[in-house]
Amino acid sequence: MKIYQFLCVIALFILSVFTAGAQNQQPQTPEQKEKQLMEYVDKEVQRLSTLLDLEYWQEFYVDSTLTHDLKGVTEELEKLQAAKVENADLYQDVQDKWMQKIDDSYKRFFTDEQWKKYWKSGAERAWKTREKRKKKK
């Protein structure tokens, strides 16, 4: 369930980046986007640290992975939006690709026990959902 919540928060984060300018508000500045991303990354590092009893070096890698990959997915989605792409499947494909990269990265530095706990906390369900979408194509 935690991974499902994680994916929902990421989707909401990305959605908030795109809709800020569409709602009679000032568009978010790059600094505001960066701050919002960093706050999310910090919360997720703490959540995973508590859930998986991560060591300090593992927290560093989770932080680095999320910072890099969430910036990557955001940039890629912004490019689709700038190109006025309306196909929702393309946006979903981008998110799936980056979520898979995050999982692959985690698997490299989590212990077997931590990975099993992470996997059972919802990552497996998220992976199965991504795989179903792949097969439909």
PDB file of C-alpha atoms in Angstrom:
ATOM      1  CA  MET A   1       0.000   0.000   0.000  1.00  0.00           C
ATOM      2  CA  LYS A   2       2.883   2.376   0.732  1.00  0.00           C
ATOM      3  CA  ILE A   3       4.214   2.142  -2.833  1.00  0.00           C
ATOM      4  CA  TYR A   4       0.745   2.852  -4.197  1.00  0.00           C
ATOM      5  CA  GLN A   5       0.687   5.961  -1.999  1.00  0.00           C
ATOM      6  CA  PHE A   6       4.176   6.834  -3.227  1.00  0.00           C
ATOM      7  CA  LEU A   7       3.065   6.598  -6.852  1.00  0.00           C
ATOM      8  CA  CYS A   8      -0.035   8.668  -6.115  1.00  0.00           C
ATOM      9  CA  VAL A   9       2.072  11.364  -4.464  1.00  0.00           C
ATOM     10  CA  ILE A  10       4.441  11.413  -7.438  1.00  0.00           C
ATOM     11  CA  ALA A  11       1.499  11.711  -9.814  1.00  0.00           C
ATOM     12  CA  LEU A  12       0.047  14.529  -7.711  1.00  0.00           C
ATOM     13  CA  PHE A  13       3.411  16.264  -7.591  1.00  0.00           C
ATOM     14  CA  ILE A  14       3.740  16.102 -11.353  1.00  0.00           C
ATOM     15  CA  LEU A  15       0.133  17.167 -11.840  1.00  0.00           C
ATOM     16  CA  SER A  16       0.629  20.148  -9.550  1.00  0.00           C
ATOM     17  CA  VAL A  17       3.619  21.257 -11.602  1.00  0.00           C
ATOM     18  CA  PHE A  18       1.507  21.208 -14.764  1.00  0.00           C
ATOM     19  CA  THR A  19      -1.679  22.727 -13.399  1.00  0.00           C
ATOM     20  CA  ALA A  20      -0.198  25.587 -11.412  1.00  0.00           C
ATOM     21  CA  GLY A  21      -0.121  27.834 -14.450  1.00  0.00           C
ATOM     22  CA  ALA A  22      -3.529  26.757 -15.685  1.00  0.00           C
ATOM     23  CA  GLN A  23      -5.417  27.936 -12.602  1.00  0.00           C
ATOM     24  CA  ASN A  24      -5.308  31.741 -12.726  1.00  0.00           C
ATOM     25  CA  GLN A  25      -2.252  31.517 -10.516  1.00  0.00           C
ATOM     26  CA  GLN A  26       1.248  32.555 -11.236  1.00  0.00           C
ATOM     27  CA  PRO A  27       3.221  29.654 -12.696  1.00  0.00           C
ATOM     28  CA  GLN A  28       5.615  28.078 -10.272  1.00  0.00           C
ATOM     29  CA  THR A  29       9.108  29.402 -10.477  1.00  0.00           C
ATOM     30  CA  PRO A  30      11.925  26.909 -10.967  1.00  0.00           C
ATOM     31  CA  GLU A  31      12.927  27.577  -7.350  1.00  0.00           C
ATOM     32  CA  GLN A  32       9.410  26.720  -6.125  1.00  0.00           C
ATOM     33  CA  LYS A  33       9.378  23.529  -8.191  1.00  0.00           C
ATOM     34  CA  GLU A  34      12.803  22.589  -6.829  1.00  0.00           C
ATOM     35  CA  LYS A  35      11.713  23.262  -3.246  1.00  0.00           C
ATOM     36  CA  GLN A  36       8.560  21.184  -3.697  1.00  0.00           C
ATOM     37  CA  LEU A  37      10.582  18.322  -5.169  1.00  0.00           C
ATOM     38  CA  MET A  38      13.137  18.429  -2.341  1.00  0.00           C
ATOM     39  CA  GLU A  39      10.408  18.416   0.313  1.00  0.00           C
ATOM     40  CA  TYR A  40       8.827  15.375  -1.310  1.00  0.00           C
ATOM     41  CA  VAL A  41      12.182  13.574  -1.587  1.00  0.00           C
ATOM     42  CA  ASP A  42      12.950  14.267   2.085  1.00  0.00           C
ATOM     43  CA  LYS A  43       9.587  12.831   3.174  1.00  0.00           C
ATOM     44  CA  GLU A  44      10.028   9.747   1.020  1.00  0.00           C
ATOM     45  CA  VAL A  45      13.570   9.135   2.290  1.00  0.00           C
ATOM     46  CA  GLN A  46      12.286   9.324   5.871  1.00  0.00           C
ATOM     47  CA  ARG A  47       9.366   7.001   5.074  1.00  0.00           C
ATOM     48  CA  LEU A  48      11.617   4.386   3.475  1.00  0.00           C
ATOM     49  CA  SER A  49      14.234   4.758   6.198  1.00  0.00           C
ATOM     50  CA  THR A  50      11.637   4.039   8.848  1.00  0.00           C
ATOM     51  CA  LEU A  51       9.979   1.230   6.873  1.00  0.00           C
ATOM     52  CA  LEU A  52      13.190  -0.531   5.867  1.00  0.00           C
ATOM     53  CA  ASP A  53      15.582   0.512   8.639  1.00  0.00           C
ATOM     54  CA  LEU A  54      17.988   1.989   6.095  1.00  0.00           C
ATOM     55  CA  GLU A  55      21.570   2.762   6.909  1.00  0.00           C
ATOM     56  CA  TYR A  56      22.888   6.275   6.340  1.00  0.00           C
ATOM     57  CA  TRP A  57      24.566   5.417   3.047  1.00  0.00           C
ATOM     58  CA  GLN A  58      21.339   3.825   1.796  1.00  0.00           C
ATOM     59  CA  GLU A  59      19.406   6.988   2.675  1.00  0.00           C
ATOM     60  CA  PHE A  60      21.926   8.908   0.589  1.00  0.00           C
ATOM     61  CA  TYR A  61      21.324   6.608  -2.387  1.00  0.00           C
ATOM     62  CA  VAL A  62      17.530   6.799  -2.020  1.00  0.00           C
ATOM     63  CA  ASP A  63      17.796  10.589  -1.905  1.00  0.00           C
ATOM     64  CA  SER A  64      20.082  10.685  -4.949  1.00  0.00           C
ATOM     65  CA  THR A  65      17.916   8.252  -6.903  1.00  0.00           C
ATOM     66  CA  LEU A  66      14.692  10.119  -6.222  1.00  0.00           C
ATOM     67  CA  THR A  67      16.204  13.534  -6.859  1.00  0.00           C
ATOM     68  CA  HIS A  68      17.639  12.461 -10.209  1.00  0.00           C
ATOM     69  CA  ASP A  69      14.744  10.341 -11.407  1.00  0.00           C
ATOM     70  CA  LEU A  70      11.943  12.670 -10.328  1.00  0.00           C
ATOM     71  CA  LYS A  71      13.666  15.555 -12.094  1.00  0.00           C
ATOM     72  CA  GLY A  72      13.985  13.314 -15.145  1.00  0.00           C
ATOM     73  CA  VAL A  73      10.328  12.331 -15.221  1.00  0.00           C
ATOM     74  CA  THR A  74       9.250  15.919 -14.650  1.00  0.00           C
ATOM     75  CA  GLU A  75      11.427  17.200 -17.486  1.00  0.00           C
ATOM     76  CA  GLU A  76      10.208  14.505 -19.850  1.00  0.00           C
ATOM     77  CA  LEU A  77       6.564  15.176 -18.996  1.00  0.00           C
ATOM     78  CA  GLU A  78       7.087  18.918 -19.431  1.00  0.00           C
ATOM     79  CA  LYS A  79       8.471  18.260 -22.921  1.00  0.00           C
ATOM     80  CA  LEU A  80       5.359  16.268 -23.805  1.00  0.00           C
ATOM     81  CA  GLN A  81       3.186  19.046 -22.463  1.00  0.00           C
ATOM     82  CA  ALA A  82       5.144  21.713 -24.363  1.00  0.00           C
ATOM     83  CA  ALA A  83       4.656  19.662 -27.534  1.00  0.00           C
ATOM     84  CA  LYS A  84       0.924  19.647 -26.722  1.00  0.00           C
ATOM     85  CA  VAL A  85       0.769  15.852 -26.688  1.00  0.00           C
ATOM     86  CA  GLU A  86      -2.746  14.787 -25.733  1.00  0.00           C
ATOM     87  CA  ASN A  87      -2.270  11.019 -25.645  1.00  0.00           C
ATOM     88  CA  ALA A  88      -2.519  10.060 -21.962  1.00  0.00           C
ATOM     89  CA  ASP A  89      -0.807   6.739 -22.671  1.00  0.00           C
ATOM     90  CA  LEU A  90       2.405   8.546 -23.582  1.00  0.00           C
ATOM     91  CA  TYR A  91       2.401  10.356 -20.248  1.00  0.00           C
ATOM     92  CA  GLN A  92       1.760   7.044 -18.469  1.00  0.00           C
ATOM     93  CA  ASP A  93       4.600   5.384 -20.393  1.00  0.00           C
ATOM     94  CA  VAL A  94       7.017   8.078 -19.240  1.00  0.00           C
ATOM     95  CA  GLN A  95       5.944   7.650 -15.616  1.00  0.00           C
ATOM     96  CA  ASP A  96       6.189   3.860 -15.861  1.00  0.00           C
ATOM     97  CA  LYS A  97       9.674   4.046 -17.365  1.00  0.00           C
ATOM     98  CA  TRP A  98      10.967   6.261 -14.557  1.00  0.00           C
ATOM     99  CA  MET A  99       9.240   4.274 -11.800  1.00  0.00           C
ATOM    100  CA  GLN A 100      10.933   1.151 -13.158  1.00  0.00           C
ATOM    101  CA  LYS A 101      14.281   2.961 -13.058  1.00  0.00           C
ATOM    102  CA  ILE A 102      13.680   3.840  -9.409  1.00  0.00           C
ATOM    103  CA  ASP A 103      12.863   0.209  -8.559  1.00  0.00           C
ATOM    104  CA  ASP A 104      15.924  -1.036 -10.458  1.00  0.00           C
ATOM    105  CA  SER A 105      18.122   1.398  -8.575  1.00  0.00           C
ATOM    106  CA  TYR A 106      16.673   0.436  -5.195  1.00  0.00           C
ATOM    107  CA  LYS A 107      17.214  -3.237  -5.895  1.00  0.00           C
ATOM    108  CA  ARG A 108      20.952  -2.599  -6.319  1.00  0.00           C
ATOM    109  CA  PHE A 109      21.513  -1.180  -2.840  1.00  0.00           C
ATOM    110  CA  PHE A 110      18.733  -2.627  -0.675  1.00  0.00           C
ATOM    111  CA  THR A 111      19.581  -5.839   1.135  1.00  0.00           C
ATOM    112  CA  ASP A 112      17.518  -8.896   0.219  1.00  0.00           C
ATOM    113  CA  GLU A 113      15.449  -8.446   3.375  1.00  0.00           C
ATOM    114  CA  GLN A 114      14.857  -4.746   2.690  1.00  0.00           C
ATOM    115  CA  TRP A 115      13.956  -5.462  -0.926  1.00  0.00           C
ATOM    116  CA  LYS A 116      11.406  -8.100   0.102  1.00  0.00           C
ATOM    117  CA  LYS A 117       9.836  -5.689   2.573  1.00  0.00           C
ATOM    118  CA  TYR A 118       9.788  -2.901  -0.010  1.00  0.00           C
ATOM    119  CA  TRP A 119       8.373  -5.281  -2.617  1.00  0.00           C
ATOM    120  CA  LYS A 120       5.623  -6.453  -0.279  1.00  0.00           C
ATOM    121  CA  SER A 121       4.779  -2.891   0.795  1.00  0.00           C
ATOM    122  CA  GLY A 122       3.291  -2.229  -2.628  1.00  0.00           C
ATOM    123  CA  ALA A 123       6.141  -2.184  -5.150  1.00  0.00           C
ATOM    124  CA  GLU A 124       5.115  -5.586  -6.455  1.00  0.00           C
ATOM    125  CA  ARG A 125       1.577  -4.389  -7.111  1.00  0.00           C
ATOM    126  CA  ALA A 126       2.876  -1.283  -8.884  1.00  0.00           C
ATOM    127  CA  TRP A 127       5.223  -3.441 -10.983  1.00  0.00           C
ATOM    128  CA  LYS A 128       2.386  -5.796 -11.945  1.00  0.00           C
ATOM    129  CA  THR A 129       0.257  -2.834 -12.979  1.00  0.00           C
ATOM    130  CA  ARG A 130       3.087  -1.516 -15.157  1.00  0.00           C
ATOM    131  CA  GLU A 131       3.561  -4.956 -16.700  1.00  0.00           C
ATOM    132  CA  LYS A 132      -0.163  -5.223 -17.519  1.00  0.00           C
ATOM    133  CA  ARG A 133      -0.014  -1.871 -19.285  1.00  0.00           C
ATOM    134  CA  LYS A 134       3.042  -3.047 -21.269  1.00  0.00           C
ATOM    135  CA  LYS A 135       1.268  -6.210 -22.372  1.00  0.00           C
ATOM    136  CA  LYS A 136      -1.778  -4.290 -23.558  1.00  0.00           C
ATOM    137  CA  LYS A 137       0.354  -2.448 -26.104  1.00  0.00           C
TER     138      LYS A 137
END
